[in-house]
mmCIF file of C-alpha atoms (C1' of nucleotides) in Angstrom:
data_model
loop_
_atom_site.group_PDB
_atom_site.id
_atom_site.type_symbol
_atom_site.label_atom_id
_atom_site.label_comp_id
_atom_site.label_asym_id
_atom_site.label_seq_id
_atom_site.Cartn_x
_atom_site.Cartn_y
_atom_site.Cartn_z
ATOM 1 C CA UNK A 1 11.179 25.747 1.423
ATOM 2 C CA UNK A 2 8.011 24.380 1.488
ATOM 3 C CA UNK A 3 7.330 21.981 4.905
ATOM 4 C CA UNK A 4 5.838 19.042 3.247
ATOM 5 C CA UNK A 5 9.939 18.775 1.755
ATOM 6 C CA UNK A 6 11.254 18.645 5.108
ATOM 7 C CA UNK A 7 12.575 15.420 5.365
ATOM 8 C CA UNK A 8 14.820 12.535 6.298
ATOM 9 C CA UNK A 9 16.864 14.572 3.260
ATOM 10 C CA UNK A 10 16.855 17.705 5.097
ATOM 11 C CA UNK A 11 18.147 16.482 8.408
ATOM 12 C CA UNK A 12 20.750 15.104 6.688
ATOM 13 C CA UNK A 13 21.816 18.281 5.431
ATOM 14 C CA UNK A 14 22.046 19.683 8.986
ATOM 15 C CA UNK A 15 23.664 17.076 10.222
ATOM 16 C CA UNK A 16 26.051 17.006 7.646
ATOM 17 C CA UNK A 17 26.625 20.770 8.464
ATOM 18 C CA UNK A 18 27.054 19.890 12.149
ATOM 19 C CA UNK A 19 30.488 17.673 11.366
ATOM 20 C CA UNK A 20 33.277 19.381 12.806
ATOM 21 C CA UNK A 21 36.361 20.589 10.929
ATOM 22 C CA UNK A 22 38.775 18.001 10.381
ATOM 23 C CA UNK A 23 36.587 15.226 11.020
ATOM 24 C CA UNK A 24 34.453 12.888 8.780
ATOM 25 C CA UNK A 25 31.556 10.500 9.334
ATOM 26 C CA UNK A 26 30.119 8.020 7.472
ATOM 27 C CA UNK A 27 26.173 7.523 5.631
ATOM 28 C CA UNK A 28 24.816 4.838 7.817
ATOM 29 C CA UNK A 29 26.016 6.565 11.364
ATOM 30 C CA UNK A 30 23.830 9.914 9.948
ATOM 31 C CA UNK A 31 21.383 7.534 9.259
ATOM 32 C CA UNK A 32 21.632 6.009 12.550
ATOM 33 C CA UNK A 33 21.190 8.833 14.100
ATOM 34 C CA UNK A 34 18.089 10.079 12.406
ATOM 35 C CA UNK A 35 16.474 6.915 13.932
ATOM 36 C CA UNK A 36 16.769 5.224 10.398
ATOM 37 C CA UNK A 37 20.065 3.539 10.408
ATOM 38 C CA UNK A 38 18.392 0.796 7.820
ATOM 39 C CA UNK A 39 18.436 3.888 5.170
ATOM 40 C CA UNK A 40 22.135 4.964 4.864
ATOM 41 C CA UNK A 41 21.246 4.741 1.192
ATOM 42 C CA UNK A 42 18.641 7.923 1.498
ATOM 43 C CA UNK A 43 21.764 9.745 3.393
ATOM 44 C CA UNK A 44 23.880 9.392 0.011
ATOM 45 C CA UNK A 45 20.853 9.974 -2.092
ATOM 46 C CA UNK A 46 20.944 13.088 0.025
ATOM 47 C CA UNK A 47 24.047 14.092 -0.683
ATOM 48 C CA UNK A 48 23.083 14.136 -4.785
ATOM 49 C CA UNK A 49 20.764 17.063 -3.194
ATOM 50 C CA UNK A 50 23.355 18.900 -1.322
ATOM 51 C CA UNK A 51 24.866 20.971 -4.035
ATOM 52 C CA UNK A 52 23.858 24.180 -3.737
ATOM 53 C CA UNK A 53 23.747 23.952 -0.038
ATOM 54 C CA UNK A 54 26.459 24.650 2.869
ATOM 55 C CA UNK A 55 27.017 20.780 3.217
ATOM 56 C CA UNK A 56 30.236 19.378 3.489
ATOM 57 C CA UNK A 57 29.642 15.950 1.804
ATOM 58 C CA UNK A 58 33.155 15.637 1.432
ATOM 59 C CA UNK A 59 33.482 14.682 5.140
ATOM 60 C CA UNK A 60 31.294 12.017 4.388
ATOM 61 C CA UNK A 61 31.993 8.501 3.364
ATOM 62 C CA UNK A 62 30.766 4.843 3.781
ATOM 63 C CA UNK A 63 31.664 2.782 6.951
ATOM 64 C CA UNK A 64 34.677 1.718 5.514
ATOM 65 C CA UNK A 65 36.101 5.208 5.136
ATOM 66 C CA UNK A 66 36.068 4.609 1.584
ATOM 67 C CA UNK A 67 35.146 8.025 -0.549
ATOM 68 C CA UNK A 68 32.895 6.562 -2.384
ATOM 69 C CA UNK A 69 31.156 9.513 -3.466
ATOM 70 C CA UNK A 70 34.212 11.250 -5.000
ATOM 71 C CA UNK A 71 32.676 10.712 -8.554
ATOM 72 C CA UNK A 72 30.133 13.216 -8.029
ATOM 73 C CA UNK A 73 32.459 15.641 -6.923
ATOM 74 C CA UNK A 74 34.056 17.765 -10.205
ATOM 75 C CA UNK A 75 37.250 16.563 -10.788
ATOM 76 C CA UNK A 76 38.641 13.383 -9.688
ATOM 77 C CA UNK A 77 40.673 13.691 -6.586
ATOM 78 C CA UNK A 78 38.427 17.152 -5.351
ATOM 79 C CA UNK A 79 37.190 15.348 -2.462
ATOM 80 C CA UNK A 80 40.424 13.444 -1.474
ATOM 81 C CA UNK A 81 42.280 17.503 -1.650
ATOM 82 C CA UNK A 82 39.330 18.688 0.409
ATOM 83 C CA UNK A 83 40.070 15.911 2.967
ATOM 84 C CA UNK A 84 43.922 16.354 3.236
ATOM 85 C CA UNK A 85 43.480 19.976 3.338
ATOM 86 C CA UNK A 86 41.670 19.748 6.667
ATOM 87 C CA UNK A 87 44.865 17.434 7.471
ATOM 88 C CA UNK A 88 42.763 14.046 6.803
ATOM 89 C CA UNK A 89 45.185 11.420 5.405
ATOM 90 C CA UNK A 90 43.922 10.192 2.363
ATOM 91 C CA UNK A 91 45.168 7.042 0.428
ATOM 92 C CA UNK A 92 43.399 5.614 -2.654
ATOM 93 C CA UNK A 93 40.248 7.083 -1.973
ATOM 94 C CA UNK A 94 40.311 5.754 1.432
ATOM 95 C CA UNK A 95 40.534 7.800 4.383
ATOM 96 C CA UNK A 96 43.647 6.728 7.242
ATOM 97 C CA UNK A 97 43.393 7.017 10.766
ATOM 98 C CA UNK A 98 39.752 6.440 9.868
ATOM 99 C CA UNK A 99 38.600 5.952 13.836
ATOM 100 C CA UNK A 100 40.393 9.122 14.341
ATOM 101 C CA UNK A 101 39.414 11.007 12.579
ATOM 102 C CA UNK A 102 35.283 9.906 12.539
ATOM 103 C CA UNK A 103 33.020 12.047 13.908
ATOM 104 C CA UNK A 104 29.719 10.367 15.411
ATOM 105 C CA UNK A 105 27.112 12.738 15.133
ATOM 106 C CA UNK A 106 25.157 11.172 18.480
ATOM 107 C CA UNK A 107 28.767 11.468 20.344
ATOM 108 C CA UNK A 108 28.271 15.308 20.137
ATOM 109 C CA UNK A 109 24.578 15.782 20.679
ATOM 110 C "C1'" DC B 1 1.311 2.482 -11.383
ATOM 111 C "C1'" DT B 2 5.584 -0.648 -12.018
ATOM 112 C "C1'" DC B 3 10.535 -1.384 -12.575
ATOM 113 C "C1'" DT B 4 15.318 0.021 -12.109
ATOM 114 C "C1'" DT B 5 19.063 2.332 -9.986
ATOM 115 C "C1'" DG B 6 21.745 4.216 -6.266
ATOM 116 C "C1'" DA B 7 27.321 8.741 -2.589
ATOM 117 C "C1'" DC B 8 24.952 2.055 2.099
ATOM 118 C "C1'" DT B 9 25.005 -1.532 5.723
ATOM 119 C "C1'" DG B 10 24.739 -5.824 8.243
ATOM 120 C "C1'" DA B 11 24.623 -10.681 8.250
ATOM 121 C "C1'" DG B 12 25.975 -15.141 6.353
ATOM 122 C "C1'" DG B 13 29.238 -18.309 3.756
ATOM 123 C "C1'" DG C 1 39.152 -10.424 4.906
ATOM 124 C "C1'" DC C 2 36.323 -10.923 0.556
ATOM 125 C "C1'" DC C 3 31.905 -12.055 -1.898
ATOM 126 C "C1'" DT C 4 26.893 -12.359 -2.057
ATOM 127 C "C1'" DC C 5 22.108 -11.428 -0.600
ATOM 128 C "C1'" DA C 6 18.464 -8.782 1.239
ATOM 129 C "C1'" DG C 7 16.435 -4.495 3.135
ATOM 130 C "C1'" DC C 8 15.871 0.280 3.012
ATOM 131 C "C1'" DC C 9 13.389 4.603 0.544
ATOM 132 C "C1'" DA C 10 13.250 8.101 -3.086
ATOM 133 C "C1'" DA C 11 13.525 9.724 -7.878
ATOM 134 C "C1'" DG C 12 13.372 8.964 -12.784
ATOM 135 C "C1'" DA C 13 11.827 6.386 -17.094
#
DNA sequence: CTCTTGACTGAGG
DNA sequence: GCCTCAGCCAAGA
């Protein structure tokens, strides 16, 4: 990869790599964390990137726990099966036990 | 170069 | 708690 691509979309990938099993986080606490909390948006934009790559976006979702992204995922309940298979609880496409299950990024570093 | 859209969020009513 | 507005930055037309 060349260096002049490495950015705020890259670090978004390794974070997004970083989130433990089980556990899901949300756009704007990535982007929080990158120092540009004001740009969740980019972090989802991101995610359009992150096929190809080792990144989870499954495990991430907007503030409200809400899988938002699930339309970009192949079929339509992928993301949710993803979820429950790492024994997330999830209920019309939004995720229960949401503060239990969320994973801050900044918490682990 | 300009305009629109988007896997978002926080603040205000 | 829900709806609306504005800000954010990048990619595509």
């Amino acid at each position: 990869m060349k260096p002049e691509t490495l950015t705020f979309f890259d670090k978004v990938y390794e974070v997004a790599r970083c989130i433990p099993f089980g556990r899901v986080t949300s756009y704007g606490a990535i982007a929080k964390y990158l120092g540009a909390a004001k740009s969740a948006r980019m972090v989802g934009y991101a995610m359009n990137g992150s096929h190809g790559k080792d990144v989870p976006a499954h495990r991430v979702v907007n503030r409200k726990g809400l899988l938002t992204g699930k339309h970009h995922f192949e079929g339509t309940n992928l993301m949710q099966q993803l979820l429950e298979s790492e024994g997330i609880t999830v209920k019309d496409n939004q995720i229960q036990n949401f503060e239990q299950v969320f994973w801050d990024p900044a918490k682990v570093m």
